[in-house]
Amino acid sequence: MDAEHTGGGWAATRKAATRAWVGTPVTGAAGAVAVSALAVGVGAPAAAEQQGAGTLCVTVSHSAKQAGTSAMAAPTANATCTINRITVNRYSECEWLTIHVDVVKIVRGRPVLEGTADFDVKHQMTLKAKSVNWSEKFSISKAKTTRAGKGLHVNIAASSKSGTKAKVHFDQGRTLDSKSSGSVDYTTSPIKKKKINAKAKTTYTYTFTKAGYSPGTVSYDSAVYRCDNYYGTSGCAIPDSPTGVSLINQPIIADGIRGLRLRGGHYGDPYGGKPLHWMINDKQKNKNRAAVCPKNPPADMKRAGRTSCDEYPFASTYEGGTHLPAKERTITWVRKAENDSQGGTITTWRRAYHVMDHDPFFVIV
């Protein structure tokens, strides 16, 4: 998460927590209005030194890391919520953060704290597997205030990219003296079949106002999401959240993967292994398969009718072929019908979970 504040020609971006002070208008000798700004660790503009300038200092307390939930979460499953974290699964995120506002006045060139306000914001976004339009709800707690921290007003905006637009529904300008809630509607332009939109995220921008003070602004981001129409069904997902494909209905293939894991090959293992990453590149897929699969099966496999080579990791992954050491890969000779069945299983899984290039996933056997 990046939190950003801008004001008076000054901008600063810091991970995890951003503090920005924006001053009240100060009338200069020529009658112009100057906006003062101070920031922790950043030199303040000269205007901030003027006697009596008031400032709003905003701090966002937020983890830069995402916490994942179930790799096999269904489209209707909401991510659980954890304070000061973004928690995600394939279709849902919960973002819960704390915002702190200091009301400060500059006296003899030094900031003097006049009051504070602290409140929580919780976002719950659920994407749709079969639609590129969705909504999000958010709630704001009643602020805990001291002295001049009471009576702060807030306006909230949201924006997205890559063909998706965000529209906020909120009682703009209301005070933080009582709890409130709102929503964000997302609409995405039609996507042509076989097309994948670029990844996007929502940027939320809060503007705080108080009589006698200039506005203070702070921003933070949602988890990254992506919409596509690769298989003829438009939908969206959180691509960095791993999903899982089950091969329990392909018994010989599953047995081969289990054997590899017993020998220490744990790529794609949902129980402590590293995820595989899907690859959309037919030319490289063919190279990966040719690098590990012989042209002809062994005689005993041929007699058993197991003439189709199944490679693991799959040729259509960035770990396929010889990209991993020999101890981390295997091939299994199976009947063609089982290999074809696996192909159908993978296509159905990819369509349902919108698994595209570079997406992480696990294999359940």
mmCIF file with all atom_site columns, N, CA, C and O in Angstrom, residues 261-281:
data_model
loop_
_atom_site.group_PDB
_atom_site.id
_atom_site.type_symbol
_atom_site.label_atom_id
_atom_site.label_alt_id
_atom_site.label_comp_id
_atom_site.label_asym_id
_atom_site.label_entity_id
_atom_site.label_seq_id
_atom_site.pdbx_PDB_ins_code
_atom_site.Cartn_x
_atom_site.Cartn_y
_atom_site.Cartn_z
_atom_site.occupancy
_atom_site.B_iso_or_equiv
_atom_site.pdbx_formal_charge
_atom_site.auth_seq_id
_atom_site.auth_comp_id
_atom_site.auth_asym_id
_atom_site.auth_atom_id
_atom_site.pdbx_PDB_model_num
ATOM 1  N N  . ARG A 1 261 ? 6.122  -35.433 -4.910  1.00 0.00 ? 261 ARG A N  1
ATOM 2  C CA . ARG A 1 261 ? 6.123  -34.713 -3.636  1.00 0.00 ? 261 ARG A CA 1
ATOM 3  C C  . ARG A 1 261 ? 6.731  -35.559 -2.514  1.00 0.00 ? 261 ARG A C  1
ATOM 4  O O  . ARG A 1 261 ? 7.390  -35.027 -1.620  1.00 0.00 ? 261 ARG A O  1
ATOM 5  N N  . LEU A 1 262 ? 6.523  -36.857 -2.576  1.00 0.00 ? 262 LEU A N  1
ATOM 6  C CA . LEU A 1 262 ? 7.161  -37.725 -1.583  1.00 0.00 ? 262 LEU A CA 1
ATOM 7  C C  . LEU A 1 262 ? 8.678  -37.725 -1.734  1.00 0.00 ? 262 LEU A C  1
ATOM 8  O O  . LEU A 1 262 ? 9.408  -37.947 -0.759  1.00 0.00 ? 262 LEU A O  1
ATOM 9  N N  . ARG A 1 263 ? 9.148  -37.447 -2.944  1.00 0.00 ? 263 ARG A N  1
ATOM 10 C CA . ARG A 1 263 ? 10.598 -37.384 -3.194  1.00 0.00 ? 263 ARG A CA 1
ATOM 11 C C  . ARG A 1 263 ? 11.164 -35.985 -2.959  1.00 0.00 ? 263 ARG A C  1
ATOM 12 O O  . ARG A 1 263 ? 12.356 -35.755 -3.170  1.00 0.00 ? 263 ARG A O  1
ATOM 13 N N  . GLY A 1 264 ? 10.306 -35.040 -2.530  1.00 0.00 ? 264 GLY A N  1
ATOM 14 C CA . GLY A 1 264 ? 10.799 -33.709 -2.190  1.00 0.00 ? 264 GLY A CA 1
ATOM 15 C C  . GLY A 1 264 ? 10.474 -32.620 -3.185  1.00 0.00 ? 264 GLY A C  1
ATOM 16 O O  . GLY A 1 264 ? 10.898 -31.471 -3.004  1.00 0.00 ? 264 GLY A O  1
ATOM 17 N N  . GLY A 1 265 ? 9.736  -32.932 -4.245  1.00 0.00 ? 265 GLY A N  1
ATOM 18 C CA . GLY A 1 265 ? 9.350  -31.897 -5.218  1.00 0.00 ? 265 GLY A CA 1
ATOM 19 C C  . GLY A 1 265 ? 8.050  -31.234 -4.814  1.00 0.00 ? 265 GLY A C  1
ATOM 20 O O  . GLY A 1 265 ? 6.984  -31.845 -4.939  1.00 0.00 ? 265 GLY A O  1
ATOM 21 N N  . HIS A 1 266 ? 8.117  -30.018 -4.342  1.00 0.00 ? 266 HIS A N  1
ATOM 22 C CA . HIS A 1 266 ? 6.945  -29.416 -3.723  1.00 0.00 ? 266 HIS A CA 1
ATOM 23 C C  . HIS A 1 266 ? 6.381  -28.210 -4.468  1.00 0.00 ? 266 HIS A C  1
ATOM 24 O O  . HIS A 1 266 ? 5.543  -27.491 -3.934  1.00 0.00 ? 266 HIS A O  1
ATOM 25 N N  . TYR A 1 267 ? 6.819  -27.955 -5.682  1.00 0.00 ? 267 TYR A N  1
ATOM 26 C CA . TYR A 1 267 ? 6.202  -26.866 -6.444  1.00 0.00 ? 267 TYR A CA 1
ATOM 27 C C  . TYR A 1 267 ? 4.750  -27.209 -6.742  1.00 0.00 ? 267 TYR A C  1
ATOM 28 O O  . TYR A 1 267 ? 4.438  -28.317 -7.192  1.00 0.00 ? 267 TYR A O  1
ATOM 29 N N  . GLY A 1 268 ? 3.876  -26.266 -6.468  1.00 0.00 ? 268 GLY A N  1
ATOM 30 C CA . GLY A 1 268 ? 2.444  -26.478 -6.690  1.00 0.00 ? 268 GLY A CA 1
ATOM 31 C C  . GLY A 1 268 ? 1.737  -27.178 -5.553  1.00 0.00 ? 268 GLY A C  1
ATOM 32 O O  . GLY A 1 268 ? 0.522  -27.361 -5.605  1.00 0.00 ? 268 GLY A O  1
ATOM 33 N N  . ASP A 1 269 ? 2.462  -27.533 -4.498  1.00 0.00 ? 269 ASP A N  1
ATOM 34 C CA . ASP A 1 269 ? 1.871  -28.217 -3.349  1.00 0.00 ? 269 ASP A CA 1
ATOM 35 C C  . ASP A 1 269 ? 1.209  -27.184 -2.442  1.00 0.00 ? 269 ASP A C  1
ATOM 36 O O  . ASP A 1 269 ? 1.880  -26.288 -1.928  1.00 0.00 ? 269 ASP A O  1
ATOM 37 N N  . PRO A 1 270 ? -0.110 -27.271 -2.226  1.00 0.00 ? 270 PRO A N  1
ATOM 38 C CA . PRO A 1 270 ? -0.776 -26.275 -1.376  1.00 0.00 ? 270 PRO A CA 1
ATOM 39 C C  . PRO A 1 270 ? -0.397 -26.389 0.088   1.00 0.00 ? 270 PRO A C  1
ATOM 40 O O  . PRO A 1 270 ? -0.701 -25.492 0.880   1.00 0.00 ? 270 PRO A O  1
ATOM 41 N N  . TYR A 1 271 ? 0.271  -27.471 0.458   1.00 0.00 ? 271 TYR A N  1
ATOM 42 C CA . TYR A 1 271 ? 0.664  -27.673 1.856   1.00 0.00 ? 271 TYR A CA 1
ATOM 43 C C  . TYR A 1 271 ? 2.136  -27.319 2.043   1.00 0.00 ? 271 TYR A C  1
ATOM 44 O O  . TYR A 1 271 ? 2.990  -28.179 2.294   1.00 0.00 ? 271 TYR A O  1
ATOM 45 N N  . GLY A 1 272 ? 2.433  -26.038 1.883   1.00 0.00 ? 272 GLY A N  1
ATOM 46 C CA . GLY A 1 272 ? 3.777  -25.560 2.156   1.00 0.00 ? 272 GLY A CA 1
ATOM 47 C C  . GLY A 1 272 ? 4.682  -25.414 0.960   1.00 0.00 ? 272 GLY A C  1
ATOM 48 O O  . GLY A 1 272 ? 5.835  -24.978 1.108   1.00 0.00 ? 272 GLY A O  1
ATOM 49 N N  . GLY A 1 273 ? 4.228  -25.759 -0.232  1.00 0.00 ? 273 GLY A N  1
ATOM 50 C CA . GLY A 1 273 ? 5.060  -25.631 -1.423  1.00 0.00 ? 273 GLY A CA 1
ATOM 51 C C  . GLY A 1 273 ? 4.952  -24.261 -2.058  1.00 0.00 ? 273 GLY A C  1
ATOM 52 O O  . GLY A 1 273 ? 4.122  -23.427 -1.670  1.00 0.00 ? 273 GLY A O  1
ATOM 53 N N  . LYS A 1 274 ? 5.786  -24.015 -3.049  1.00 0.00 ? 274 LYS A N  1
ATOM 54 C CA . LYS A 1 274 ? 5.723  -22.760 -3.793  1.00 0.00 ? 274 LYS A CA 1
ATOM 55 C C  . LYS A 1 274 ? 4.688  -22.888 -4.907  1.00 0.00 ? 274 LYS A C  1
ATOM 56 O O  . LYS A 1 274 ? 4.529  -23.963 -5.487  1.00 0.00 ? 274 LYS A O  1
ATOM 57 N N  . PRO A 1 275 ? 3.984  -21.824 -5.238  1.00 0.00 ? 275 PRO A N  1
ATOM 58 C CA . PRO A 1 275 ? 2.978  -21.916 -6.300  1.00 0.00 ? 275 PRO A CA 1
ATOM 59 C C  . PRO A 1 275 ? 3.614  -22.035 -7.676  1.00 0.00 ? 275 PRO A C  1
ATOM 60 O O  . PRO A 1 275 ? 4.756  -21.606 -7.890  1.00 0.00 ? 275 PRO A O  1
ATOM 61 N N  . LEU A 1 276 ? 2.872  -22.629 -8.589  1.00 0.00 ? 276 LEU A N  1
ATOM 62 C CA . LEU A 1 276 ? 3.205  -22.571 -10.005 1.00 0.00 ? 276 LEU A CA 1
ATOM 63 C C  . LEU A 1 276 ? 2.612  -21.289 -10.589 1.00 0.00 ? 276 LEU A C  1
ATOM 64 O O  . LEU A 1 276 ? 1.766  -20.650 -9.962  1.00 0.00 ? 276 LEU A O  1
ATOM 65 N N  . HIS A 1 277 ? 3.028  -20.928 -11.796 1.00 0.00 ? 277 HIS A N  1
ATOM 66 C CA . HIS A 1 277 ? 2.526  -19.715 -12.435 1.00 0.00 ? 277 HIS A CA 1
ATOM 67 C C  . HIS A 1 277 ? 2.126  -20.025 -13.871 1.00 0.00 ? 277 HIS A C  1
ATOM 68 O O  . HIS A 1 277 ? 2.952  -20.518 -14.654 1.00 0.00 ? 277 HIS A O  1
ATOM 69 N N  . TRP A 1 278 ? 0.867  -19.759 -14.194 1.00 0.00 ? 278 TRP A N  1
ATOM 70 C CA . TRP A 1 278 ? 0.349  -20.088 -15.511 1.00 0.00 ? 278 TRP A CA 1
ATOM 71 C C  . TRP A 1 278 ? 1.045  -19.260 -16.581 1.00 0.00 ? 278 TRP A C  1
ATOM 72 O O  . TRP A 1 278 ? 1.449  -18.121 -16.361 1.00 0.00 ? 278 TRP A O  1
ATOM 73 N N  . MET A 1 279 ? 1.189  -19.860 -17.773 1.00 0.00 ? 279 MET A N  1
ATOM 74 C CA . MET A 1 279 ? 1.851  -19.187 -18.891 1.00 0.00 ? 279 MET A CA 1
ATOM 75 C C  . MET A 1 279 ? 0.970  -19.280 -20.132 1.00 0.00 ? 279 MET A C  1
ATOM 76 O O  . MET A 1 279 ? 0.503  -20.364 -20.487 1.00 0.00 ? 279 MET A O  1
ATOM 77 N N  . ILE A 1 280 ? 0.733  -18.147 -20.775 1.00 0.00 ? 280 ILE A N  1
ATOM 78 C CA . ILE A 1 280 ? 0.006  -18.133 -22.050 1.00 0.00 ? 280 ILE A CA 1
ATOM 79 C C  . ILE A 1 280 ? 1.024  -17.858 -23.150 1.00 0.00 ? 280 ILE A C  1
ATOM 80 O O  . ILE A 1 280 ? 1.332  -16.716 -23.483 1.00 0.00 ? 280 ILE A O  1
ATOM 81 N N  . ASN A 1 281 ? 1.582  -18.933 -23.695 1.00 0.00 ? 281 ASN A N  1
ATOM 82 C CA . ASN A 1 281 ? 2.618  -18.827 -24.724 1.00 0.00 ? 281 ASN A CA 1
ATOM 83 C C  . ASN A 1 281 ? 2.748  -20.202 -25.384 1.00 0.00 ? 281 ASN A C  1
ATOM 84 O O  . ASN A 1 281 ? 3.466  -21.076 -24.891 1.00 0.00 ? 281 ASN A O  1
#
